[in-house]
């Protein structure tokens, strides 16, 4: 079985360091070999690529631009009337991904337009999303890149997000019918919307191109108190033959324990004998789960 590979999400981890290049360095020093950089657009891509190379990190995921965040936009893929803006954002994302050497782009669906309801907009937004996804798939295929669809829970995180369940995403992927579009499954969102994690992972495994984790309900480390049995799920992913990355997208508890430039982590680097699964990590054959010191 291939060992699980973990990636630090730098919108959530190491945020005490405001500069993205510094977060890349901090992730590498904490033992990560890969990172997700959801929003790289405020930085020169060449600068970021240089920082990642110096840190020895692979950049494995970026998002398409969210749109106008001051207007409440959170992606444009499914938003009617925004097709031109979506294509402009996709072109920018591809430009960044090429420079960063990043093979995956999360194609953000976006929110329901203000003043509308899901029931009234569902068909139009799905049609818009399918149109944009087919366009994106053709563009990404030219660059040997993968586009990802991430369902986001509407109960806690974002009640107006369009794409909310793996079932909805799978149905859209089937209608689009492009092999370079895949499902980005965040265990945090999936547990909140549907639970039934074993069956969902097994059912949608052929579609999964990326996985993210965070404990429920607090969205902290996988080994923090919560509903989800991550040792079991990690073993399940290994038994299914998952070869992609597991993105660490959560808010660590406490503060980082830095001393004279050396990261001091508590259970972030949990011995494999405790977790009972294998994981690819350069630090003493341990699983990078990234807990801050209290």
One Martini backbone bead per residue (centre of mass of N, CA, C, O) as a GRO file, in nm:
protein
  294
    1UNK     BB    1   0.097   0.036   0.021
    2UNK     BB    2   0.056   0.358  -0.002
    3UNK     BB    3   0.150   0.630   0.142
    4UNK     BB    4   0.056   0.890   0.296
    5UNK     BB    5   0.008   1.237   0.194
    6UNK     BB    6   0.089   1.554   0.327
    7UNK     BB    7  -0.066   1.888   0.330
    8UNK     BB    8  -0.030   2.223   0.375
    9UNK     BB    9  -0.257   2.469   0.458
   10UNK     BB   10  -0.184   2.823   0.415
   11UNK     BB   11  -0.470   2.939   0.524
   12UNK     BB   12  -0.442   2.772   0.823
   13UNK     BB   13  -0.135   2.745   0.844
   14UNK     BB   14   0.098   2.959   0.972
   15UNK     BB   15  -0.054   3.254   1.026
   16UNK     BB   16   0.165   3.410   1.200
   17UNK     BB   17   0.274   3.429   0.905
   18UNK     BB   18   0.210   3.663   0.661
   19UNK     BB   19   0.410   3.536   0.467
   20UNK     BB   20   0.407   3.294   0.235
   21UNK     BB   21   0.708   3.215   0.224
   22UNK     BB   22   0.720   3.161   0.535
   23UNK     BB   23   0.515   2.929   0.536
   24UNK     BB   24   0.674   2.739   0.364
   25UNK     BB   25   0.911   2.714   0.557
   26UNK     BB   26   0.749   2.618   0.806
   27UNK     BB   27   0.638   2.359   0.682
   28UNK     BB   28   0.911   2.224   0.631
   29UNK     BB   29   1.010   2.237   0.933
   30UNK     BB   30   0.754   2.051   1.025
   31UNK     BB   31   0.765   1.809   0.771
   32UNK     BB   32   0.673   1.896   0.506
   33UNK     BB   33   0.638   1.826   0.133
   34UNK     BB   34   0.359   1.985   0.113
   35UNK     BB   35   0.127   2.231  -0.047
   36UNK     BB   36  -0.140   2.452  -0.002
   37UNK     BB   37  -0.241   2.744  -0.222
   38UNK     BB   38  -0.528   2.892  -0.263
   39UNK     BB   39  -0.411   3.221  -0.247
   40UNK     BB   40  -0.153   3.347  -0.460
   41UNK     BB   41  -0.229   3.644  -0.601
   42UNK     BB   42  -0.041   3.844  -0.413
   43UNK     BB   43   0.191   3.686  -0.567
   44UNK     BB   44   0.465   3.601  -0.716
   45UNK     BB   45   0.512   3.304  -0.871
   46UNK     BB   46   0.822   3.297  -0.881
   47UNK     BB   47   0.868   3.346  -0.582
   48UNK     BB   48   0.710   3.098  -0.479
   49UNK     BB   49   0.871   2.885  -0.626
   50UNK     BB   50   1.140   2.949  -0.490
   51UNK     BB   51   1.046   2.896  -0.198
   52UNK     BB   52   0.961   2.602  -0.243
   53UNK     BB   53   1.231   2.493  -0.344
   54UNK     BB   54   1.398   2.569  -0.091
   55UNK     BB   55   1.195   2.391   0.098
   56UNK     BB   56   1.098   2.122  -0.055
   57UNK     BB   57   0.813   2.187  -0.201
   58UNK     BB   58   0.508   2.084  -0.305
   59UNK     BB   59   0.257   2.216  -0.515
   60UNK     BB   60  -0.092   2.081  -0.514
   61UNK     BB   61  -0.285   2.350  -0.461
   62UNK     BB   62  -0.533   2.559  -0.612
   63UNK     BB   63  -0.741   2.829  -0.666
   64UNK     BB   64  -0.964   3.000  -0.786
   65UNK     BB   65  -1.073   3.290  -0.799
   66UNK     BB   66  -1.335   3.438  -0.604
   67UNK     BB   67  -1.350   3.735  -0.670
   68UNK     BB   68  -1.557   3.965  -0.507
   69UNK     BB   69  -1.537   3.979  -0.170
   70UNK     BB   70  -1.689   4.250  -0.107
   71UNK     BB   71  -1.955   4.102  -0.254
   72UNK     BB   72  -1.943   3.782  -0.159
   73UNK     BB   73  -1.754   3.622  -0.325
   74UNK     BB   74  -1.693   3.239  -0.388
   75UNK     BB   75  -1.684   3.214  -0.672
   76UNK     BB   76  -1.800   3.146  -1.043
   77UNK     BB   77  -1.884   2.871  -1.180
   78UNK     BB   78  -2.224   2.892  -1.098
   79UNK     BB   79  -2.264   3.193  -1.189
   80UNK     BB   80  -2.473   3.374  -1.342
   81UNK     BB   81  -2.309   3.598  -1.571
   82UNK     BB   82  -1.981   3.493  -1.500
   83UNK     BB   83  -1.818   3.359  -1.735
   84UNK     BB   84  -1.597   3.563  -1.805
   85UNK     BB   85  -1.473   3.581  -1.520
   86UNK     BB   86  -1.405   3.285  -1.495
   87UNK     BB   87  -1.207   3.272  -1.738
   88UNK     BB   88  -1.010   3.476  -1.627
   89UNK     BB   89  -0.945   3.320  -1.365
   90UNK     BB   90  -0.846   3.063  -1.499
   91UNK     BB   91  -0.608   3.185  -1.650
   92UNK     BB   92  -0.461   3.272  -1.393
   93UNK     BB   93  -0.442   2.994  -1.260
   94UNK     BB   94  -0.277   2.859  -1.483
   95UNK     BB   95  -0.037   3.046  -1.470
   96UNK     BB   96   0.037   2.977  -1.180
   97UNK     BB   97   0.051   2.667  -1.199
   98UNK     BB   98   0.284   2.655  -1.399
   99UNK     BB   99   0.494   2.802  -1.223
  100UNK     BB  100   0.442   2.611  -0.959
  101UNK     BB  101   0.382   2.309  -1.041
  102UNK     BB  102   0.061   2.274  -1.038
  103UNK     BB  103  -0.190   2.012  -1.103
  104UNK     BB  104  -0.420   2.165  -0.922
  105UNK     BB  105  -0.766   2.295  -0.951
  106UNK     BB  106  -0.999   2.469  -0.780
  107UNK     BB  107  -1.337   2.497  -0.889
  108UNK     BB  108  -1.525   2.739  -0.789
  109UNK     BB  109  -1.865   2.775  -0.760
  110UNK     BB  110  -2.024   2.934  -0.540
  111UNK     BB  111  -2.286   3.152  -0.481
  112UNK     BB  112  -2.573   3.262  -0.429
  113UNK     BB  113  -2.744   3.503  -0.522
  114UNK     BB  114  -2.864   3.770  -0.407
  115UNK     BB  115  -3.201   3.707  -0.320
  116UNK     BB  116  -3.187   3.396  -0.343
  117UNK     BB  117  -3.280   3.053  -0.404
  118UNK     BB  118  -3.207   2.731  -0.448
  119UNK     BB  119  -3.466   2.628  -0.591
  120UNK     BB  120  -3.463   2.859  -0.817
  121UNK     BB  121  -3.133   2.814  -0.906
  122UNK     BB  122  -3.031   2.522  -0.958
  123UNK     BB  123  -3.050   2.479  -1.270
  124UNK     BB  124  -2.892   2.729  -1.364
  125UNK     BB  125  -2.631   2.672  -1.203
  126UNK     BB  126  -2.569   2.397  -1.320
  127UNK     BB  127  -2.548   2.487  -1.617
  128UNK     BB  128  -2.317   2.684  -1.570
  129UNK     BB  129  -2.116   2.485  -1.451
  130UNK     BB  130  -2.100   2.292  -1.691
  131UNK     BB  131  -1.999   2.495  -1.892
  132UNK     BB  132  -1.739   2.577  -1.733
  133UNK     BB  133  -1.618   2.290  -1.702
  134UNK     BB  134  -1.575   2.227  -1.998
  135UNK     BB  135  -1.389   2.457  -2.050
  136UNK     BB  136  -1.178   2.389  -1.831
  137UNK     BB  137  -1.101   2.104  -1.925
  138UNK     BB  138  -0.973   2.192  -2.192
  139UNK     BB  139  -0.756   2.375  -2.075
  140UNK     BB  140  -0.625   2.167  -1.875
  141UNK     BB  141  -0.546   1.949  -2.085
  142UNK     BB  142  -0.317   2.121  -2.218
  143UNK     BB  143  -0.157   2.106  -1.912
  144UNK     BB  144  -0.201   1.851  -1.740
  145UNK     BB  145  -0.462   1.909  -1.560
  146UNK     BB  146  -0.667   1.931  -1.263
  147UNK     BB  147  -1.001   1.948  -1.176
  148UNK     BB  148  -1.188   2.063  -0.885
  149UNK     BB  149  -1.460   1.957  -0.668
  150UNK     BB  150  -1.602   2.127  -0.376
  151UNK     BB  151  -1.784   2.048  -0.120
  152UNK     BB  152  -1.983   2.262   0.100
  153UNK     BB  153  -2.108   2.330   0.384
  154UNK     BB  154  -2.445   2.470   0.489
  155UNK     BB  155  -2.453   2.459   0.820
  156UNK     BB  156  -2.172   2.628   0.893
  157UNK     BB  157  -1.992   2.770   0.669
  158UNK     BB  158  -2.209   2.797   0.393
  159UNK     BB  159  -2.543   2.860   0.315
  160UNK     BB  160  -2.474   2.974  -0.009
  161UNK     BB  161  -2.355   2.738  -0.128
  162UNK     BB  162  -2.395   2.534  -0.403
  163UNK     BB  163  -2.183   2.310  -0.326
  164UNK     BB  164  -2.258   2.038  -0.073
  165UNK     BB  165  -2.222   1.743  -0.208
  166UNK     BB  166  -2.104   1.455  -0.341
  167UNK     BB  167  -2.357   1.386  -0.505
  168UNK     BB  168  -2.373   1.649  -0.664
  169UNK     BB  169  -2.087   1.637  -0.785
  170UNK     BB  170  -2.114   1.362  -0.928
  171UNK     BB  171  -2.347   1.444  -1.116
  172UNK     BB  172  -2.188   1.666  -1.262
  173UNK     BB  173  -1.949   1.497  -1.361
  174UNK     BB  174  -2.123   1.313  -1.539
  175UNK     BB  175  -2.231   1.540  -1.728
  176UNK     BB  176  -1.954   1.639  -1.825
  177UNK     BB  177  -1.738   1.404  -1.898
  178UNK     BB  178  -1.436   1.452  -1.762
  179UNK     BB  179  -1.132   1.307  -1.661
  180UNK     BB  180  -0.996   1.597  -1.543
  181UNK     BB  181  -1.235   1.572  -1.337
  182UNK     BB  182  -1.273   1.603  -0.978
  183UNK     BB  183  -1.291   1.513  -0.642
  184UNK     BB  184  -1.308   1.719  -0.347
  185UNK     BB  185  -1.268   1.573  -0.025
  186UNK     BB  186  -1.401   1.693   0.274
  187UNK     BB  187  -1.448   1.558   0.576
  188UNK     BB  188  -1.582   1.788   0.723
  189UNK     BB  189  -1.819   1.837   0.524
  190UNK     BB  190  -1.925   1.546   0.497
  191UNK     BB  191  -2.003   1.498   0.792
  192UNK     BB  192  -2.210   1.732   0.817
  193UNK     BB  193  -2.401   1.648   0.569
  194UNK     BB  194  -2.383   1.295   0.599
  195UNK     BB  195  -2.167   1.115   0.671
  196UNK     BB  196  -2.096   0.805   0.602
  197UNK     BB  197  -1.783   0.774   0.529
  198UNK     BB  198  -1.722   0.496   0.422
  199UNK     BB  199  -1.925   0.488   0.187
  200UNK     BB  200  -1.836   0.750   0.050
  201UNK     BB  201  -1.546   0.668  -0.009
  202UNK     BB  202  -1.614   0.412  -0.170
  203UNK     BB  203  -1.811   0.533  -0.382
  204UNK     BB  204  -1.610   0.798  -0.466
  205UNK     BB  205  -1.319   0.705  -0.522
  206UNK     BB  206  -1.302   0.718  -0.845
  207UNK     BB  207  -1.333   1.054  -0.820
  208UNK     BB  208  -1.093   1.111  -0.644
  209UNK     BB  209  -0.826   1.382  -0.625
  210UNK     BB  210  -0.885   1.492  -0.324
  211UNK     BB  211  -0.798   1.550   0.028
  212UNK     BB  212  -0.947   1.664   0.337
  213UNK     BB  213  -0.889   1.778   0.685
  214UNK     BB  214  -1.109   1.787   0.984
  215UNK     BB  215  -1.245   1.823   1.268
  216UNK     BB  216  -1.551   1.738   1.443
  217UNK     BB  217  -1.659   2.066   1.491
  218UNK     BB  218  -1.379   2.254   1.521
  219UNK     BB  219  -1.151   2.235   1.303
  220UNK     BB  220  -0.912   2.053   1.383
  221UNK     BB  221  -0.726   1.822   1.448
  222UNK     BB  222  -0.751   1.484   1.405
  223UNK     BB  223  -0.654   1.441   1.730
  224UNK     BB  224  -0.891   1.581   1.822
  225UNK     BB  225  -1.176   1.628   1.958
  226UNK     BB  226  -1.440   1.415   1.808
  227UNK     BB  227  -1.627   1.239   1.558
  228UNK     BB  228  -1.366   1.146   1.406
  229UNK     BB  229  -1.197   0.848   1.290
  230UNK     BB  230  -0.892   0.879   1.156
  231UNK     BB  231  -0.738   0.615   1.173
  232UNK     BB  232  -0.950   0.460   1.014
  233UNK     BB  233  -0.955   0.638   0.755
  234UNK     BB  234  -0.658   0.606   0.682
  235UNK     BB  235  -0.670   0.303   0.649
  236UNK     BB  236  -0.882   0.305   0.428
  237UNK     BB  237  -0.724   0.465   0.217
  238UNK     BB  238  -0.497   0.262   0.195
  239UNK     BB  239  -0.676   0.015   0.114
  240UNK     BB  240  -0.781   0.172  -0.154
  241UNK     BB  241  -0.518   0.326  -0.282
  242UNK     BB  242  -0.437   0.606  -0.204
  243UNK     BB  243  -0.221   0.862  -0.390
  244UNK     BB  244  -0.274   1.121  -0.281
  245UNK     BB  245  -0.356   1.397  -0.104
  246UNK     BB  246  -0.361   1.537   0.235
  247UNK     BB  247  -0.524   1.806   0.352
  248UNK     BB  248  -0.449   2.053   0.604
  249UNK     BB  249  -0.771   2.195   0.701
  250UNK     BB  250  -0.708   2.380   0.988
  251UNK     BB  251  -0.723   2.485   1.327
  252UNK     BB  252  -0.494   2.523   1.539
  253UNK     BB  253  -0.402   2.467   1.861
  254UNK     BB  254  -0.261   2.724   1.983
  255UNK     BB  255   0.094   2.738   1.965
  256UNK     BB  256   0.386   2.767   1.836
  257UNK     BB  257   0.705   2.595   1.914
  258UNK     BB  258   0.960   2.809   1.896
  259UNK     BB  259   1.326   2.732   1.893
  260UNK     BB  260   1.582   2.846   1.744
  261UNK     BB  261   1.432   2.746   1.463
  262UNK     BB  262   1.280   2.503   1.606
  263UNK     BB  263   1.033   2.287   1.587
  264UNK     BB  264   0.775   2.234   1.845
  265UNK     BB  265   0.590   1.946   1.857
  266UNK     BB  266   0.353   1.752   1.944
  267UNK     BB  267   0.108   1.553   1.798
  268UNK     BB  268   0.181   1.609   1.504
  269UNK     BB  269   0.404   1.371   1.555
  270UNK     BB  270   0.272   1.073   1.532
  271UNK     BB  271   0.316   0.768   1.595
  272UNK     BB  272   0.246   0.490   1.411
  273UNK     BB  273   0.183   0.295   1.649
  274UNK     BB  274  -0.070   0.464   1.729
  275UNK     BB  275  -0.228   0.489   1.448
  276UNK     BB  276  -0.180   0.237   1.240
  277UNK     BB  277  -0.017   0.387   1.004
  278UNK     BB  278   0.108   0.511   0.709
  279UNK     BB  279   0.351   0.783   0.642
  280UNK     BB  280   0.478   1.053   0.463
  281UNK     BB  281   0.772   1.150   0.646
  282UNK     BB  282   1.081   1.294   0.747
  283UNK     BB  283   0.996   1.258   1.066
  284UNK     BB  284   1.049   0.970   1.211
  285UNK     BB  285   0.812   0.817   1.096
  286UNK     BB  286   0.567   1.029   1.079
  287UNK     BB  287   0.259   1.193   1.123
  288UNK     BB  288   0.136   1.476   0.973
  289UNK     BB  289  -0.093   1.680   1.191
  290UNK     BB  290  -0.049   1.954   1.317
  291UNK     BB  291   0.019   2.058   1.628
  292UNK     BB  292  -0.006   2.280   1.865
  293UNK     BB  293   0.105   2.420   2.129
  294UNK     BB  294  -0.036   2.514   2.440
   0.00000   0.00000   0.00000
